[in-house]
Amino acid sequence: MTAPPATAPEHAASRLHRHRLGNGLRVLVAPDLDCPAVGIAVAYGVGYRSESRSGFAHLFEHLMFQGGATLAAQEHARLVQANGGAFNGTTHRDHTDYFQALPAEALELGLFLEADRMRAPRITAQAIATQASVVAEEIHRSVLNRPYGGFPTFLLPPVLFQGWANTHNGYGDHAALGEATVEECTAFFDRHYTPGNAVLALCGGVRPEQAVGLAERYFGPIPARPTVAGPDLDEPPLAAPRAVEHPDPLAPLPALALGLRMPPAGSRPHLAAVVAAALLGDGETGRLRRSLVRGLGLATQATATAGLGGPFDARDPDAFVVSAVLPPGAAAQDTVDAITAELGSLAGYGPEEAELHRTVRRLQTSWYAATDPVGVRARRLAGYELLLDDGGLALDAASRFATVTAAEVRSAASVLAAQHPALLHVVPGRKEPR
């Protein structure tokens, strides 16, 4: 008899403490007083889908490291590293986050640093030019000069969606980014980087009353500004199947990505779709690898993901993605048919209980491993609170996975299988000189 999956402690989210400052900033605290470190993250409700110039949100993330109201460029990094900490920032489809991990005794320093750049980043023409060049180098290294660059994260959305906000390349057009002005960047900051459009999350060795007091001290004096409504992202599902070929001169083998619309973010069907993706694409035991790779020889690798940036990384609409790299001689349509058959089997019969339990255990293990670092945990707390009003998901996701039933997985798979798919086919080409 298979033992049920291990679950997180009940009501882990009950450990969360929430507070709102007078300027609108939301504060979320998840104390773990046995932890000698603290994670600090600020998530702002602006991402790729909020911008009007391709890549602008990404460029602005870089600019936010170029000094603040009192600190010059590189001072933030120097102070964090001098205290043995780590820091970074990332741009997502609907939010941008800045996070750091520090010894617990350096909590006040971390809050001062984040408040300093929320108050007023240093935006100069030189900083814009420098960071536009840095972003351009990232684009060349990560996309243009890399096999399968942008696959499927930036290449699939134009096939699955139609509106500019949902389809454009959020990594950016490096030539256009170089034309950004100080006035444009200042307006972007004033519009999106407001206290009322942000969540501050703290976790680890911090007491709630301590966190709230320090947040009031450093963030409270930042003036409130109007919070603008986010972009209208809603659009109907595809009315017919769509397929697009994308030539990639650096790709050694053909690849394909099949995209479907995810259920509403934060819903039970959404959670079931996350488990369905794990059943299909979870490593050696996933159904896609057993069938497409080892059984039929129609792929050298195959994965399934619930969400373009991760399971809970975006507001609606988002994508359920199955991707595969094809061996020489394999026909793309045969691989697509095999993927469709596996999804149809999951929709028609659902998983067996033992298979579901094994998959949930692996899903829980990977979740615990990913969120163990306090910096990552703080990022997820802030991001999920901002996007879904559910920061507790960062603590409770593992236990929620265990509540998904085979019937719910079958239902979610049925909804996915009934949709018109978007198919991206990467076709290798002759390598051109660059």
PDB file of C-alpha atoms in Angstrom, residues 76-335:
ATOM      1  CA  HIS A  76      23.873  48.827  -2.328  1.00  0.00           C
ATOM      2  CA  ALA A  77      25.922  45.867  -3.573  1.00  0.00           C
ATOM      3  CA  ARG A  78      28.940  46.774  -1.473  1.00  0.00           C
ATOM      4  CA  LEU A  79      26.949  47.022   1.765  1.00  0.00           C
ATOM      5  CA  VAL A  80      25.080  43.741   1.210  1.00  0.00           C
ATOM      6  CA  GLN A  81      28.228  41.835   0.326  1.00  0.00           C
ATOM      7  CA  ALA A  82      30.192  43.380   3.199  1.00  0.00           C
ATOM      8  CA  ASN A  83      27.605  41.839   5.528  1.00  0.00           C
ATOM      9  CA  GLY A  84      27.861  38.401   3.926  1.00  0.00           C
ATOM     10  CA  GLY A  85      24.580  38.739   2.055  1.00  0.00           C
ATOM     11  CA  ALA A  86      23.337  38.155  -1.469  1.00  0.00           C
ATOM     12  CA  PHE A  87      20.950  40.176  -3.640  1.00  0.00           C
ATOM     13  CA  ASN A  88      19.388  40.344  -7.089  1.00  0.00           C
ATOM     14  CA  GLY A  89      16.366  41.472  -9.056  1.00  0.00           C
ATOM     15  CA  THR A  90      14.221  39.819 -11.715  1.00  0.00           C
ATOM     16  CA  THR A  91      11.620  40.996 -14.193  1.00  0.00           C
ATOM     17  CA  HIS A  92       8.572  38.822 -14.793  1.00  0.00           C
ATOM     18  CA  ARG A  93       5.475  39.126 -16.934  1.00  0.00           C
ATOM     19  CA  ASP A  94       3.405  40.994 -14.337  1.00  0.00           C
ATOM     20  CA  HIS A  95       5.843  42.027 -11.636  1.00  0.00           C
ATOM     21  CA  THR A  96       9.440  42.951 -10.884  1.00  0.00           C
ATOM     22  CA  ASP A  97      11.074  41.909  -7.635  1.00  0.00           C
ATOM     23  CA  TYR A  98      14.177  42.933  -5.726  1.00  0.00           C
ATOM     24  CA  PHE A  99      15.420  40.659  -2.990  1.00  0.00           C
ATOM     25  CA  GLN A 100      18.290  40.022  -0.628  1.00  0.00           C
ATOM     26  CA  ALA A 101      19.342  37.547   2.012  1.00  0.00           C
ATOM     27  CA  LEU A 102      21.242  38.876   5.024  1.00  0.00           C
ATOM     28  CA  PRO A 103      22.211  37.831   8.539  1.00  0.00           C
ATOM     29  CA  ALA A 104      19.288  38.517  10.869  1.00  0.00           C
ATOM     30  CA  GLU A 105      21.204  41.271  12.636  1.00  0.00           C
ATOM     31  CA  ALA A 106      21.467  43.168   9.316  1.00  0.00           C
ATOM     32  CA  LEU A 107      17.677  43.415   8.887  1.00  0.00           C
ATOM     33  CA  GLU A 108      17.614  47.167   9.422  1.00  0.00           C
ATOM     34  CA  LEU A 109      20.321  47.685   6.813  1.00  0.00           C
ATOM     35  CA  GLY A 110      18.359  45.670   4.252  1.00  0.00           C
ATOM     36  CA  LEU A 111      15.197  47.671   4.812  1.00  0.00           C
ATOM     37  CA  PHE A 112      17.092  50.951   4.569  1.00  0.00           C
ATOM     38  CA  LEU A 113      18.576  49.840   1.227  1.00  0.00           C
ATOM     39  CA  GLU A 114      15.224  48.856  -0.292  1.00  0.00           C
ATOM     40  CA  ALA A 115      13.527  52.011   0.944  1.00  0.00           C
ATOM     41  CA  ASP A 116      16.356  54.124  -0.463  1.00  0.00           C
ATOM     42  CA  ARG A 117      15.704  53.029  -4.030  1.00  0.00           C
ATOM     43  CA  MET A 118      11.920  53.034  -3.651  1.00  0.00           C
ATOM     44  CA  ARG A 119      12.153  56.668  -2.623  1.00  0.00           C
ATOM     45  CA  ALA A 120      14.152  57.886  -5.629  1.00  0.00           C
ATOM     46  CA  PRO A 121      16.458  55.919  -7.948  1.00  0.00           C
ATOM     47  CA  ARG A 122      19.278  57.800  -9.659  1.00  0.00           C
ATOM     48  CA  ILE A 123      18.270  58.007 -13.308  1.00  0.00           C
ATOM     49  CA  THR A 124      20.809  59.645 -15.602  1.00  0.00           C
ATOM     50  CA  ALA A 125      21.473  59.540 -19.319  1.00  0.00           C
ATOM     51  CA  GLN A 126      24.787  57.795 -18.629  1.00  0.00           C
ATOM     52  CA  ALA A 127      23.123  55.139 -16.481  1.00  0.00           C
ATOM     53  CA  ILE A 128      20.506  54.510 -19.178  1.00  0.00           C
ATOM     54  CA  ALA A 129      23.149  54.157 -21.894  1.00  0.00           C
ATOM     55  CA  THR A 130      25.276  51.857 -19.742  1.00  0.00           C
ATOM     56  CA  GLN A 131      22.419  49.586 -18.703  1.00  0.00           C
ATOM     57  CA  ALA A 132      20.956  49.479 -22.220  1.00  0.00           C
ATOM     58  CA  SER A 133      24.338  48.100 -23.317  1.00  0.00           C
ATOM     59  CA  VAL A 134      24.265  45.567 -20.476  1.00  0.00           C
ATOM     60  CA  VAL A 135      20.768  44.452 -21.489  1.00  0.00           C
ATOM     61  CA  ALA A 136      21.880  44.228 -25.126  1.00  0.00           C
ATOM     62  CA  GLU A 137      24.712  41.918 -24.067  1.00  0.00           C
ATOM     63  CA  GLU A 138      22.238  39.778 -22.105  1.00  0.00           C
ATOM     64  CA  ILE A 139      20.020  39.519 -25.182  1.00  0.00           C
ATOM     65  CA  HIS A 140      22.944  38.441 -27.362  1.00  0.00           C
ATOM     66  CA  ARG A 141      24.234  35.954 -24.790  1.00  0.00           C
ATOM     67  CA  SER A 142      20.896  34.460 -23.714  1.00  0.00           C
ATOM     68  CA  VAL A 143      18.827  34.673 -26.909  1.00  0.00           C
ATOM     69  CA  LEU A 144      20.494  35.669 -30.177  1.00  0.00           C
ATOM     70  CA  ASN A 145      23.720  33.690 -29.818  1.00  0.00           C
ATOM     71  CA  ARG A 146      22.260  30.674 -28.034  1.00  0.00           C
ATOM     72  CA  PRO A 147      20.559  27.613 -29.500  1.00  0.00           C
ATOM     73  CA  TYR A 148      16.817  27.693 -28.796  1.00  0.00           C
ATOM     74  CA  GLY A 149      17.178  31.244 -27.446  1.00  0.00           C
ATOM     75  CA  GLY A 150      13.837  32.480 -26.121  1.00  0.00           C
ATOM     76  CA  PHE A 151      12.239  29.039 -26.552  1.00  0.00           C
ATOM     77  CA  PRO A 152       9.503  28.734 -25.508  1.00  0.00           C
ATOM     78  CA  THR A 153       9.133  31.644 -23.054  1.00  0.00           C
ATOM     79  CA  PHE A 154       9.229  34.466 -25.597  1.00  0.00           C
ATOM     80  CA  LEU A 155       8.628  32.584 -28.844  1.00  0.00           C
ATOM     81  CA  LEU A 156       5.395  30.791 -27.921  1.00  0.00           C
ATOM     82  CA  PRO A 157       3.195  33.686 -26.651  1.00  0.00           C
ATOM     83  CA  PRO A 158       2.803  35.281 -30.133  1.00  0.00           C
ATOM     84  CA  VAL A 159       1.331  31.966 -31.307  1.00  0.00           C
ATOM     85  CA  LEU A 160      -0.996  31.436 -28.340  1.00  0.00           C
ATOM     86  CA  PHE A 161      -2.109  35.027 -27.784  1.00  0.00           C
ATOM     87  CA  GLN A 162      -2.969  38.042 -29.926  1.00  0.00           C
ATOM     88  CA  GLY A 163      -2.731  41.305 -27.939  1.00  0.00           C
ATOM     89  CA  TRP A 164       0.566  43.192 -27.869  1.00  0.00           C
ATOM     90  CA  ALA A 165       0.851  43.057 -24.075  1.00  0.00           C
ATOM     91  CA  ASN A 166       0.652  39.250 -24.126  1.00  0.00           C
ATOM     92  CA  THR A 167       2.762  38.635 -27.222  1.00  0.00           C
ATOM     93  CA  HIS A 168       5.719  41.021 -27.423  1.00  0.00           C
ATOM     94  CA  ASN A 169       9.257  40.025 -26.487  1.00  0.00           C
ATOM     95  CA  GLY A 170       9.768  41.237 -22.935  1.00  0.00           C
ATOM     96  CA  TYR A 171      13.512  40.726 -23.132  1.00  0.00           C
ATOM     97  CA  GLY A 172      13.637  43.796 -25.303  1.00  0.00           C
ATOM     98  CA  ASP A 173      14.796  45.307 -28.536  1.00  0.00           C
ATOM     99  CA  HIS A 174      18.297  46.511 -27.658  1.00  0.00           C
ATOM    100  CA  ALA A 175      18.303  49.174 -30.380  1.00  0.00           C
ATOM    101  CA  ALA A 176      15.030  50.669 -29.131  1.00  0.00           C
ATOM    102  CA  LEU A 177      16.158  50.536 -25.494  1.00  0.00           C
ATOM    103  CA  GLY A 178      19.152  52.666 -26.346  1.00  0.00           C
ATOM    104  CA  GLU A 179      16.741  55.463 -27.327  1.00  0.00           C
ATOM    105  CA  ALA A 180      15.135  55.670 -23.864  1.00  0.00           C
ATOM    106  CA  THR A 181      15.275  59.090 -22.219  1.00  0.00           C
ATOM    107  CA  VAL A 182      15.593  60.290 -18.637  1.00  0.00           C
ATOM    108  CA  GLU A 183      12.089  61.758 -18.891  1.00  0.00           C
ATOM    109  CA  GLU A 184      10.628  58.452 -20.089  1.00  0.00           C
ATOM    110  CA  CYS A 185      12.319  56.526 -17.280  1.00  0.00           C
ATOM    111  CA  THR A 186      11.257  59.034 -14.642  1.00  0.00           C
ATOM    112  CA  ALA A 187       7.653  58.821 -15.828  1.00  0.00           C
ATOM    113  CA  PHE A 188       7.830  55.001 -15.703  1.00  0.00           C
ATOM    114  CA  PHE A 189       9.061  55.136 -12.106  1.00  0.00           C
ATOM    115  CA  ASP A 190       6.395  57.634 -11.065  1.00  0.00           C
ATOM    116  CA  ARG A 191       3.667  55.554 -12.688  1.00  0.00           C
ATOM    117  CA  HIS A 192       4.586  52.054 -11.545  1.00  0.00           C
ATOM    118  CA  TYR A 193       7.043  52.187  -8.626  1.00  0.00           C
ATOM    119  CA  THR A 194       4.596  53.561  -6.086  1.00  0.00           C
ATOM    120  CA  PRO A 195       4.273  52.250  -2.513  1.00  0.00           C
ATOM    121  CA  GLY A 196       0.648  51.338  -3.258  1.00  0.00           C
ATOM    122  CA  ASN A 197       1.781  49.144  -6.165  1.00  0.00           C
ATOM    123  CA  ALA A 198       4.237  47.126  -4.087  1.00  0.00           C
ATOM    124  CA  VAL A 199       4.518  44.435  -1.433  1.00  0.00           C
ATOM    125  CA  LEU A 200       7.365  44.215   1.083  1.00  0.00           C
ATOM    126  CA  ALA A 201       7.907  40.664   2.351  1.00  0.00           C
ATOM    127  CA  LEU A 202      10.210  39.542   5.148  1.00  0.00           C
ATOM    128  CA  CYS A 203      10.927  36.034   6.370  1.00  0.00           C
ATOM    129  CA  GLY A 204      13.349  34.185   8.595  1.00  0.00           C
ATOM    130  CA  GLY A 205      14.770  35.507  11.844  1.00  0.00           C
ATOM    131  CA  VAL A 206      12.498  38.511  12.242  1.00  0.00           C
ATOM    132  CA  ARG A 207       9.667  39.252  14.685  1.00  0.00           C
ATOM    133  CA  PRO A 208       6.498  40.767  13.210  1.00  0.00           C
ATOM    134  CA  GLU A 209       6.479  43.764  15.543  1.00  0.00           C
ATOM    135  CA  GLN A 210      10.145  44.408  14.734  1.00  0.00           C
ATOM    136  CA  ALA A 211       9.492  44.179  11.007  1.00  0.00           C
ATOM    137  CA  VAL A 212       6.474  46.479  11.118  1.00  0.00           C
ATOM    138  CA  GLY A 213       8.292  49.040  13.237  1.00  0.00           C
ATOM    139  CA  LEU A 214      11.266  49.174  10.869  1.00  0.00           C
ATOM    140  CA  ALA A 215       9.017  49.239   7.817  1.00  0.00           C
ATOM    141  CA  GLU A 216       7.172  52.232   9.273  1.00  0.00           C
ATOM    142  CA  ARG A 217      10.497  53.949   9.987  1.00  0.00           C
ATOM    143  CA  TYR A 218      12.087  53.499   6.565  1.00  0.00           C
ATOM    144  CA  PHE A 219       9.189  53.102   4.133  1.00  0.00           C
ATOM    145  CA  GLY A 220       6.481  55.066   5.946  1.00  0.00           C
ATOM    146  CA  PRO A 221       7.884  58.532   5.076  1.00  0.00           C
ATOM    147  CA  ILE A 222       7.896  57.746   1.324  1.00  0.00           C
ATOM    148  CA  PRO A 223       5.054  59.834  -0.131  1.00  0.00           C
ATOM    149  CA  ALA A 224       2.019  58.047  -1.530  1.00  0.00           C
ATOM    150  CA  ARG A 225       1.378  58.476  -5.254  1.00  0.00           C
ATOM    151  CA  PRO A 226      -1.620  57.471  -7.363  1.00  0.00           C
ATOM    152  CA  THR A 227      -1.701  53.766  -8.214  1.00  0.00           C
ATOM    153  CA  VAL A 228      -2.606  53.159 -11.842  1.00  0.00           C
ATOM    154  CA  ALA A 229      -4.693  50.254 -13.082  1.00  0.00           C
ATOM    155  CA  GLY A 230      -2.803  47.427 -14.748  1.00  0.00           C
ATOM    156  CA  PRO A 231      -3.079  46.693 -18.461  1.00  0.00           C
ATOM    157  CA  ASP A 232      -6.122  44.910 -19.881  1.00  0.00           C
ATOM    158  CA  LEU A 233      -4.771  41.442 -20.635  1.00  0.00           C
ATOM    159  CA  ASP A 234      -8.044  39.639 -21.260  1.00  0.00           C
ATOM    160  CA  GLU A 235      -8.561  38.045 -24.659  1.00  0.00           C
ATOM    161  CA  PRO A 236     -10.570  35.079 -25.924  1.00  0.00           C
ATOM    162  CA  PRO A 237      -9.006  31.633 -26.414  1.00  0.00           C
ATOM    163  CA  LEU A 238      -7.897  30.638 -29.895  1.00  0.00           C
ATOM    164  CA  ALA A 239     -10.824  30.087 -32.254  1.00  0.00           C
ATOM    165  CA  ALA A 240      -8.804  27.557 -34.283  1.00  0.00           C
ATOM    166  CA  PRO A 241      -5.461  25.760 -34.013  1.00  0.00           C
ATOM    167  CA  ARG A 242      -2.414  27.881 -34.855  1.00  0.00           C
ATOM    168  CA  ALA A 243       1.036  26.725 -35.959  1.00  0.00           C
ATOM    169  CA  VAL A 244       4.147  28.818 -36.616  1.00  0.00           C
ATOM    170  CA  GLU A 245       7.617  27.800 -37.768  1.00  0.00           C
ATOM    171  CA  HIS A 246      10.605  29.605 -36.290  1.00  0.00           C
ATOM    172  CA  PRO A 247      13.999  29.187 -37.999  1.00  0.00           C
ATOM    173  CA  ASP A 248      16.915  28.887 -35.597  1.00  0.00           C
ATOM    174  CA  PRO A 249      20.332  28.742 -37.303  1.00  0.00           C
ATOM    175  CA  LEU A 250      22.004  27.627 -34.048  1.00  0.00           C
ATOM    176  CA  ALA A 251      19.616  24.824 -33.089  1.00  0.00           C
ATOM    177  CA  PRO A 252      21.180  21.380 -33.633  1.00  0.00           C
ATOM    178  CA  LEU A 253      17.790  19.604 -33.679  1.00  0.00           C
ATOM    179  CA  PRO A 254      14.164  20.550 -34.328  1.00  0.00           C
ATOM    180  CA  ALA A 255      12.023  21.403 -31.307  1.00  0.00           C
ATOM    181  CA  LEU A 256       8.381  22.153 -30.690  1.00  0.00           C
ATOM    182  CA  ALA A 257       6.242  23.707 -28.004  1.00  0.00           C
ATOM    183  CA  LEU A 258       2.521  23.168 -27.688  1.00  0.00           C
ATOM    184  CA  GLY A 259       0.678  25.865 -25.756  1.00  0.00           C
ATOM    185  CA  LEU A 260      -2.762  25.855 -24.129  1.00  0.00           C
ATOM    186  CA  ARG A 261      -4.485  28.359 -21.876  1.00  0.00           C
ATOM    187  CA  MET A 262      -4.128  27.750 -18.139  1.00  0.00           C
ATOM    188  CA  PRO A 263      -7.207  27.742 -15.870  1.00  0.00           C
ATOM    189  CA  PRO A 264      -7.819  30.933 -13.835  1.00  0.00           C
ATOM    190  CA  ALA A 265      -4.852  31.765 -11.620  1.00  0.00           C
ATOM    191  CA  GLY A 266      -5.267  30.747  -7.997  1.00  0.00           C
ATOM    192  CA  SER A 267      -8.239  28.445  -8.647  1.00  0.00           C
ATOM    193  CA  ARG A 268      -8.524  24.750  -7.810  1.00  0.00           C
ATOM    194  CA  PRO A 269      -8.384  23.848 -11.547  1.00  0.00           C
ATOM    195  CA  HIS A 270      -5.161  25.882 -11.767  1.00  0.00           C
ATOM    196  CA  LEU A 271      -3.652  23.880  -8.891  1.00  0.00           C
ATOM    197  CA  ALA A 272      -4.775  20.646 -10.564  1.00  0.00           C
ATOM    198  CA  ALA A 273      -3.131  21.765 -13.828  1.00  0.00           C
ATOM    199  CA  VAL A 274       0.155  22.201 -11.935  1.00  0.00           C
ATOM    200  CA  VAL A 275      -0.089  18.591 -10.768  1.00  0.00           C
ATOM    201  CA  ALA A 276      -1.070  17.490 -14.296  1.00  0.00           C
ATOM    202  CA  ALA A 277       2.075  19.123 -15.676  1.00  0.00           C
ATOM    203  CA  ALA A 278       4.167  17.212 -13.147  1.00  0.00           C
ATOM    204  CA  LEU A 279       2.467  13.925 -14.080  1.00  0.00           C
ATOM    205  CA  LEU A 280       3.272  14.528 -17.741  1.00  0.00           C
ATOM    206  CA  GLY A 281       6.726  16.004 -17.532  1.00  0.00           C
ATOM    207  CA  ASP A 282       8.330  15.173 -14.190  1.00  0.00           C
ATOM    208  CA  GLY A 283      11.736  13.792 -15.085  1.00  0.00           C
ATOM    209  CA  GLU A 284      12.416  10.125 -15.736  1.00  0.00           C
ATOM    210  CA  THR A 285       9.032   8.920 -14.516  1.00  0.00           C
ATOM    211  CA  GLY A 286       6.904  11.486 -16.327  1.00  0.00           C
ATOM    212  CA  ARG A 287       4.464  10.156 -18.880  1.00  0.00           C
ATOM    213  CA  LEU A 288       5.986  12.149 -21.733  1.00  0.00           C
ATOM    214  CA  ARG A 289       9.467  10.759 -21.169  1.00  0.00           C
ATOM    215  CA  ARG A 290       8.178   7.200 -20.815  1.00  0.00           C
ATOM    216  CA  SER A 291       6.179   7.475 -24.021  1.00  0.00           C
ATOM    217  CA  LEU A 292       7.888   9.944 -26.363  1.00  0.00           C
ATOM    218  CA  VAL A 293      11.520   9.414 -25.403  1.00  0.00           C
ATOM    219  CA  ARG A 294      11.893   5.839 -24.217  1.00  0.00           C
ATOM    220  CA  GLY A 295       8.898   4.239 -25.891  1.00  0.00           C
ATOM    221  CA  LEU A 296       8.332   5.809 -29.318  1.00  0.00           C
ATOM    222  CA  GLY A 297      11.658   7.554 -29.896  1.00  0.00           C
ATOM    223  CA  LEU A 298       9.870  10.721 -31.008  1.00  0.00           C
ATOM    224  CA  ALA A 299      11.784  13.074 -28.695  1.00  0.00           C
ATOM    225  CA  THR A 300      15.192  13.309 -27.044  1.00  0.00           C
ATOM    226  CA  GLN A 301      13.633  15.250 -24.176  1.00  0.00           C
ATOM    227  CA  ALA A 302      10.114  16.325 -23.267  1.00  0.00           C
ATOM    228  CA  THR A 303       8.767  18.553 -20.509  1.00  0.00           C
ATOM    229  CA  ALA A 304       5.481  20.038 -19.359  1.00  0.00           C
ATOM    230  CA  THR A 305       5.156  23.260 -17.383  1.00  0.00           C
ATOM    231  CA  ALA A 306       2.152  24.999 -15.862  1.00  0.00           C
ATOM    232  CA  GLY A 307       2.909  28.653 -16.583  1.00  0.00           C
ATOM    233  CA  LEU A 308       5.418  30.356 -18.824  1.00  0.00           C
ATOM    234  CA  GLY A 309       7.439  31.550 -15.836  1.00  0.00           C
ATOM    235  CA  GLY A 310       6.422  28.945 -13.280  1.00  0.00           C
ATOM    236  CA  PRO A 311       3.199  27.709 -11.694  1.00  0.00           C
ATOM    237  CA  PHE A 312       2.145  30.907  -9.888  1.00  0.00           C
ATOM    238  CA  ASP A 313       4.262  33.529 -11.599  1.00  0.00           C
ATOM    239  CA  ALA A 314       1.642  35.528 -13.520  1.00  0.00           C
ATOM    240  CA  ARG A 315      -1.882  36.802 -13.613  1.00  0.00           C
ATOM    241  CA  ASP A 316      -4.291  35.571 -16.277  1.00  0.00           C
ATOM    242  CA  PRO A 317      -3.876  34.677 -19.049  1.00  0.00           C
ATOM    243  CA  ASP A 318      -1.026  32.198 -18.764  1.00  0.00           C
ATOM    244  CA  ALA A 319       0.070  29.113 -20.692  1.00  0.00           C
ATOM    245  CA  PHE A 320       0.297  25.376 -20.086  1.00  0.00           C
ATOM    246  CA  VAL A 321       3.303  24.339 -22.185  1.00  0.00           C
ATOM    247  CA  VAL A 322       4.514  20.973 -23.445  1.00  0.00           C
ATOM    248  CA  SER A 323       7.879  21.164 -25.190  1.00  0.00           C
ATOM    249  CA  ALA A 324      10.064  18.573 -26.867  1.00  0.00           C
ATOM    250  CA  VAL A 325      13.330  18.318 -28.772  1.00  0.00           C
ATOM    251  CA  LEU A 326      13.068  15.933 -31.725  1.00  0.00           C
ATOM    252  CA  PRO A 327      15.670  13.374 -32.819  1.00  0.00           C
ATOM    253  CA  PRO A 328      16.917  13.351 -36.425  1.00  0.00           C
ATOM    254  CA  GLY A 329      14.269  12.021 -38.781  1.00  0.00           C
ATOM    255  CA  ALA A 330      11.316  12.367 -36.422  1.00  0.00           C
ATOM    256  CA  ALA A 331       8.239  13.998 -37.921  1.00  0.00           C
ATOM    257  CA  ALA A 332       6.951  16.930 -35.888  1.00  0.00           C
ATOM    258  CA  GLN A 333       3.333  15.912 -36.435  1.00  0.00           C
ATOM    259  CA  ASP A 334       4.006  12.432 -35.037  1.00  0.00           C
ATOM    260  CA  THR A 335       5.429  14.000 -31.883  1.00  0.00           C
TER     261      THR A 335
END
